[in-house]
Amino acid sequence: MDSLLSIPRSVEWNHTHLTILNQQKLPNETEYLELKDIQSVWDAIATLKVRGAPAIGITAAYGLALAAHSYQTNSLEDFRNLLKKDRDYLASARPTAVNLFWALDRLMASIANVSSVADAKKALVHEAIRIQSDDENTCRSIGEHALSLFQEGDRILTICNAGSIATARYGTALAPLYLAKERGIRLHVYACETRPILQGARLTTWELMQAGVDVTLITDNMAAQTIKTKDITAVIVGADRIAANGDTANKIGTFGLALLAKAFNIPFYVAAPLSTIDLSTKTGADIPIEERPSEEITELAGTRIAPPGVKVYNPAFDVTPHELITAIITEKGIISGHYESVLTALFKEEIKR
Ligand code: MRU
């Protein structure tokens, strides 16, 4: 049975507009927002109403297609200039997840050979729909590969939300858990709450509980104690950008979990589609790390919890060095060893297809 039936899709294209599930409001409210212009798409991404690397890419792709539909020109040259400006605007919404730029560039490439503005508008919508449907298949394949690493009864630790609502469907790190559920394989998940925005507490637990996956919530500072006392067998996380050498940016706190996994001698897996791998970013040091507003830390559910004027450092992501990563699980299979050469070979192979 499909374990995901009860989980709403985070992004839906409705011909004249885009409907998103407002992830800011979950789990207390299931609110849908209709995005009708590029500014509201930009805002939805920047304020995390839609979040998670693949979902950000999908939303931006629809956002660009939506913007293009409003252009009142018959000149392809003018159309391309307007599109480039809007591409750059959407690309400024968040800096770390490479899927944003990947999806926007895929849309730009989709109109390379069109001969009219009308064809260009159609091609953009078509490409955005393809990005979304490809992502669903990709995530399911990631789940299949990842599940081969787990056994009945395993206890798995994760952080943030790399689940169905962070993607077209299934998720990346959570995909094997849904497939396990479908097949009657019992896995237990421990979800870190993921300060400061609480994607683990609000979203991961919500998703997994709806699908009937056994999940326990912990605060981030309970990770070491939980690994020790609950005999965690593996850590699995998603990714926002994987550099050419395998260094991986993901939600703040991920690097700490990788260090813990090494200390406890358990595997640390990164699950991500090829669209999250960026060979033009050589190492983790080259990945731009988003810093977010201080209120995310000084306030809790709208209530101030720190003295006014306190200095705050709020990086949204950290970078796990490749040597701490046991394997990267993609739709093409499980990668380990010398990431730089394996990833380069994998992309060469993809280009040939
Ligand atoms: O700031 P967020 O919530 O967009 O961060 C999301 C993550 O870090 C996810 O782990 C990552 O994007 C992978 S989602 C499949």
Short mmCIF file of N, CA, C and O and ligand atoms in Angstrom, two decimals, residues 23 45 48 50-56 94 97 99 139 159-167 171-174 194 197 199 203 237-241 249-252 254 271-273 276 290 292 316-317, ligand 1:
data_model
loop_
_atom_site.label_atom_id
_atom_site.label_comp_id
_atom_site.label_asym_id
_atom_site.label_seq_id
_atom_site.Cartn_x
_atom_site.Cartn_y
_atom_site.Cartn_z
N GLN A 23 4.50 25.53 4.70
CA GLN A 23 5.23 24.72 5.69
C GLN A 23 5.55 25.50 6.96
O GLN A 23 5.87 24.90 7.98
N ILE A 45 9.77 31.14 -1.07
CA ILE A 45 11.05 30.43 -0.94
C ILE A 45 11.90 31.08 0.17
O ILE A 45 12.43 30.40 1.05
N LEU A 48 10.70 30.38 3.71
CA LEU A 48 10.56 28.95 4.06
C LEU A 48 9.12 28.45 4.13
O LEU A 48 8.81 27.50 4.84
N VAL A 50 7.90 27.31 1.50
CA VAL A 50 8.28 26.09 0.82
C VAL A 50 9.77 25.96 1.02
O VAL A 50 10.50 26.96 0.95
N ARG A 51 10.23 24.76 1.37
CA ARG A 51 11.64 24.59 1.70
C ARG A 51 12.05 23.15 1.42
O ARG A 51 11.22 22.30 1.11
N GLY A 52 13.38 22.92 1.53
CA GLY A 52 13.92 21.63 1.12
C GLY A 52 14.42 21.79 -0.31
O GLY A 52 13.68 22.29 -1.17
N ALA A 53 15.67 21.36 -0.55
CA ALA A 53 16.33 21.69 -1.82
C ALA A 53 15.51 21.34 -3.08
O ALA A 53 15.27 22.22 -3.92
N PRO A 54 15.02 20.09 -3.23
CA PRO A 54 14.28 19.80 -4.46
C PRO A 54 12.98 20.60 -4.58
O PRO A 54 12.64 21.08 -5.68
N ALA A 55 12.25 20.79 -3.47
CA ALA A 55 10.99 21.55 -3.52
C ALA A 55 11.24 23.01 -3.88
O ALA A 55 10.44 23.64 -4.58
N ILE A 56 12.35 23.56 -3.42
CA ILE A 56 12.71 24.94 -3.77
C ILE A 56 12.93 25.03 -5.29
O ILE A 56 12.44 25.95 -5.95
N ARG A 94 17.39 32.25 -2.10
CA ARG A 94 18.21 31.55 -1.09
C ARG A 94 19.52 31.13 -1.76
O ARG A 94 19.52 30.73 -2.92
N ALA A 97 21.06 25.95 -1.39
CA ALA A 97 20.57 24.77 -2.12
C ALA A 97 20.78 24.96 -3.62
O ALA A 97 20.20 25.85 -4.24
N ASN A 99 19.84 23.16 -6.03
CA ASN A 99 18.68 22.77 -6.85
C ASN A 99 17.93 23.99 -7.38
O ASN A 99 17.30 23.93 -8.42
N CYS A 139 13.35 10.36 -6.32
CA CYS A 139 13.29 10.13 -4.87
C CYS A 139 12.95 8.67 -4.58
O CYS A 139 13.49 8.07 -3.64
N ILE A 159 17.97 14.42 10.74
CA ILE A 159 17.83 15.83 11.16
C ILE A 159 17.10 16.58 10.06
O ILE A 159 17.11 16.17 8.90
N CYS A 160 16.46 17.67 10.43
CA CYS A 160 15.73 18.53 9.51
C CYS A 160 14.58 17.75 8.87
O CYS A 160 14.11 16.76 9.42
N ASN A 161 14.15 18.17 7.70
CA ASN A 161 13.12 17.42 6.98
C ASN A 161 13.59 17.23 5.55
O ASN A 161 13.65 18.18 4.77
N ALA A 162 14.00 16.01 5.26
CA ALA A 162 14.36 15.64 3.88
C ALA A 162 13.32 14.62 3.43
O ALA A 162 13.63 13.53 2.97
N GLY A 163 12.06 15.03 3.59
CA GLY A 163 10.95 14.11 3.35
C GLY A 163 10.11 14.49 2.15
O GLY A 163 10.52 15.30 1.30
N SER A 164 8.91 13.92 2.13
CA SER A 164 8.03 14.09 0.98
C SER A 164 7.77 15.57 0.67
O SER A 164 7.84 15.98 -0.49
N ILE A 165 7.51 16.38 1.69
CA ILE A 165 7.17 17.79 1.41
C ILE A 165 8.39 18.64 1.07
O ILE A 165 8.24 19.80 0.69
N ALA A 166 9.58 18.08 1.20
CA ALA A 166 10.80 18.80 0.79
C ALA A 166 11.16 18.48 -0.66
O ALA A 166 12.16 18.97 -1.18
N THR A 167 10.33 17.64 -1.29
CA THR A 167 10.60 17.15 -2.65
C THR A 167 9.26 17.06 -3.40
O THR A 167 8.23 17.47 -2.88
N GLY A 171 10.68 12.17 -0.65
CA GLY A 171 11.83 12.71 0.05
C GLY A 171 13.10 12.02 -0.36
O GLY A 171 13.11 11.17 -1.26
N THR A 172 14.19 12.40 0.32
CA THR A 172 15.48 11.76 0.04
C THR A 172 15.84 10.88 1.24
O THR A 172 15.69 9.66 1.19
N ALA A 173 16.24 11.51 2.35
CA ALA A 173 16.60 10.72 3.55
C ALA A 173 15.41 9.93 4.09
O ALA A 173 15.58 8.86 4.68
N LEU A 174 14.19 10.45 3.89
CA LEU A 174 13.02 9.73 4.43
C LEU A 174 12.45 8.71 3.45
O LEU A 174 11.62 7.88 3.84
N THR A 194 15.75 20.07 15.30
CA THR A 194 16.33 20.97 14.29
C THR A 194 16.05 22.45 14.57
O THR A 194 15.27 23.10 13.89
N ILE A 197 14.42 26.50 13.33
CA ILE A 197 13.10 26.56 12.67
C ILE A 197 12.27 25.30 12.91
O ILE A 197 11.12 25.21 12.53
N GLN A 199 12.32 22.13 11.75
CA GLN A 199 11.81 21.30 10.65
C GLN A 199 11.63 19.84 11.08
O GLN A 199 10.75 19.14 10.59
N LEU A 203 7.87 19.06 10.99
CA LEU A 203 7.58 18.50 9.67
C LEU A 203 7.89 17.01 9.55
O LEU A 203 7.08 16.23 9.05
N VAL A 237 20.82 11.69 6.31
CA VAL A 237 20.42 13.09 6.16
C VAL A 237 20.27 13.42 4.68
O VAL A 237 20.75 12.68 3.82
N GLY A 238 19.63 14.55 4.40
CA GLY A 238 19.55 15.04 3.03
C GLY A 238 20.72 15.96 2.73
O GLY A 238 21.70 16.00 3.50
N ALA A 239 20.63 16.72 1.66
CA ALA A 239 21.71 17.65 1.30
C ALA A 239 21.14 18.84 0.54
O ALA A 239 20.13 18.72 -0.16
N ASP A 240 21.81 19.96 0.69
CA ASP A 240 21.45 21.16 -0.06
C ASP A 240 22.42 21.41 -1.20
O ASP A 240 22.07 21.99 -2.22
N ARG A 241 23.67 21.02 -0.98
CA ARG A 241 24.64 21.08 -2.08
C ARG A 241 25.81 20.14 -1.75
O ARG A 241 26.35 20.16 -0.66
N ALA A 249 26.84 20.29 2.13
CA ALA A 249 26.11 21.27 2.95
C ALA A 249 24.72 20.72 3.21
O ALA A 249 24.03 20.28 2.29
N ASN A 250 24.33 20.74 4.46
CA ASN A 250 22.96 20.39 4.84
C ASN A 250 22.60 21.19 6.09
O ASN A 250 23.41 21.97 6.60
N LYS A 251 21.40 21.01 6.57
CA LYS A 251 20.88 21.78 7.70
C LYS A 251 21.88 21.84 8.86
O LYS A 251 22.52 20.84 9.17
N ILE A 252 21.96 23.00 9.47
CA ILE A 252 22.85 23.21 10.61
C ILE A 252 22.62 22.09 11.65
O ILE A 252 21.48 21.80 12.00
N THR A 254 24.04 19.05 11.06
CA THR A 254 24.37 17.81 10.36
C THR A 254 25.84 17.42 10.60
O THR A 254 26.16 16.25 10.85
N ALA A 271 21.64 11.28 1.55
CA ALA A 271 20.75 10.86 0.46
C ALA A 271 20.38 12.10 -0.34
O ALA A 271 19.83 13.05 0.21
N ALA A 272 20.69 12.08 -1.63
CA ALA A 272 20.42 13.29 -2.45
C ALA A 272 20.38 12.93 -3.93
O ALA A 272 21.08 12.03 -4.38
N PRO A 273 19.57 13.70 -4.68
CA PRO A 273 19.55 13.47 -6.14
C PRO A 273 20.78 14.06 -6.81
O PRO A 273 21.46 14.92 -6.22
N THR A 276 21.46 17.80 -6.78
CA THR A 276 22.04 18.47 -5.60
C THR A 276 23.57 18.45 -5.65
O THR A 276 24.24 19.08 -4.85
N GLU A 290 23.99 30.22 3.92
CA GLU A 290 22.99 31.24 4.24
C GLU A 290 23.00 31.56 5.73
O GLU A 290 23.05 30.67 6.56
N ARG A 292 20.61 33.55 8.51
CA ARG A 292 19.21 33.98 8.56
C ARG A 292 18.99 34.96 9.72
O ARG A 292 19.86 35.13 10.56
N ALA A 316 22.30 28.83 8.55
CA ALA A 316 21.22 27.85 8.32
C ALA A 316 21.76 26.47 7.95
O ALA A 316 21.02 25.48 8.01
N PHE A 317 23.01 26.42 7.54
CA PHE A 317 23.59 25.15 7.08
C PHE A 317 25.01 24.99 7.61
O PHE A 317 25.63 25.97 8.02
O1 MRU B 1 16.35 25.43 5.40
P1 MRU B 1 15.67 24.23 4.79
O2 MRU B 1 14.53 23.73 5.60
O3 MRU B 1 15.31 24.46 3.34
O4 MRU B 1 16.79 23.11 4.81
C1 MRU B 1 16.49 21.86 4.26
C2 MRU B 1 17.55 20.85 4.42
O5 MRU B 1 18.60 21.10 4.94
C3 MRU B 1 17.27 19.50 3.81
O6 MRU B 1 17.93 18.50 4.51
C4 MRU B 1 17.76 19.48 2.34
O7 MRU B 1 17.29 20.59 1.64
C5 MRU B 1 17.32 18.24 1.64
S1 MRU B 1 15.58 18.16 1.36
C6 MRU B 1 15.30 16.70 0.52
#
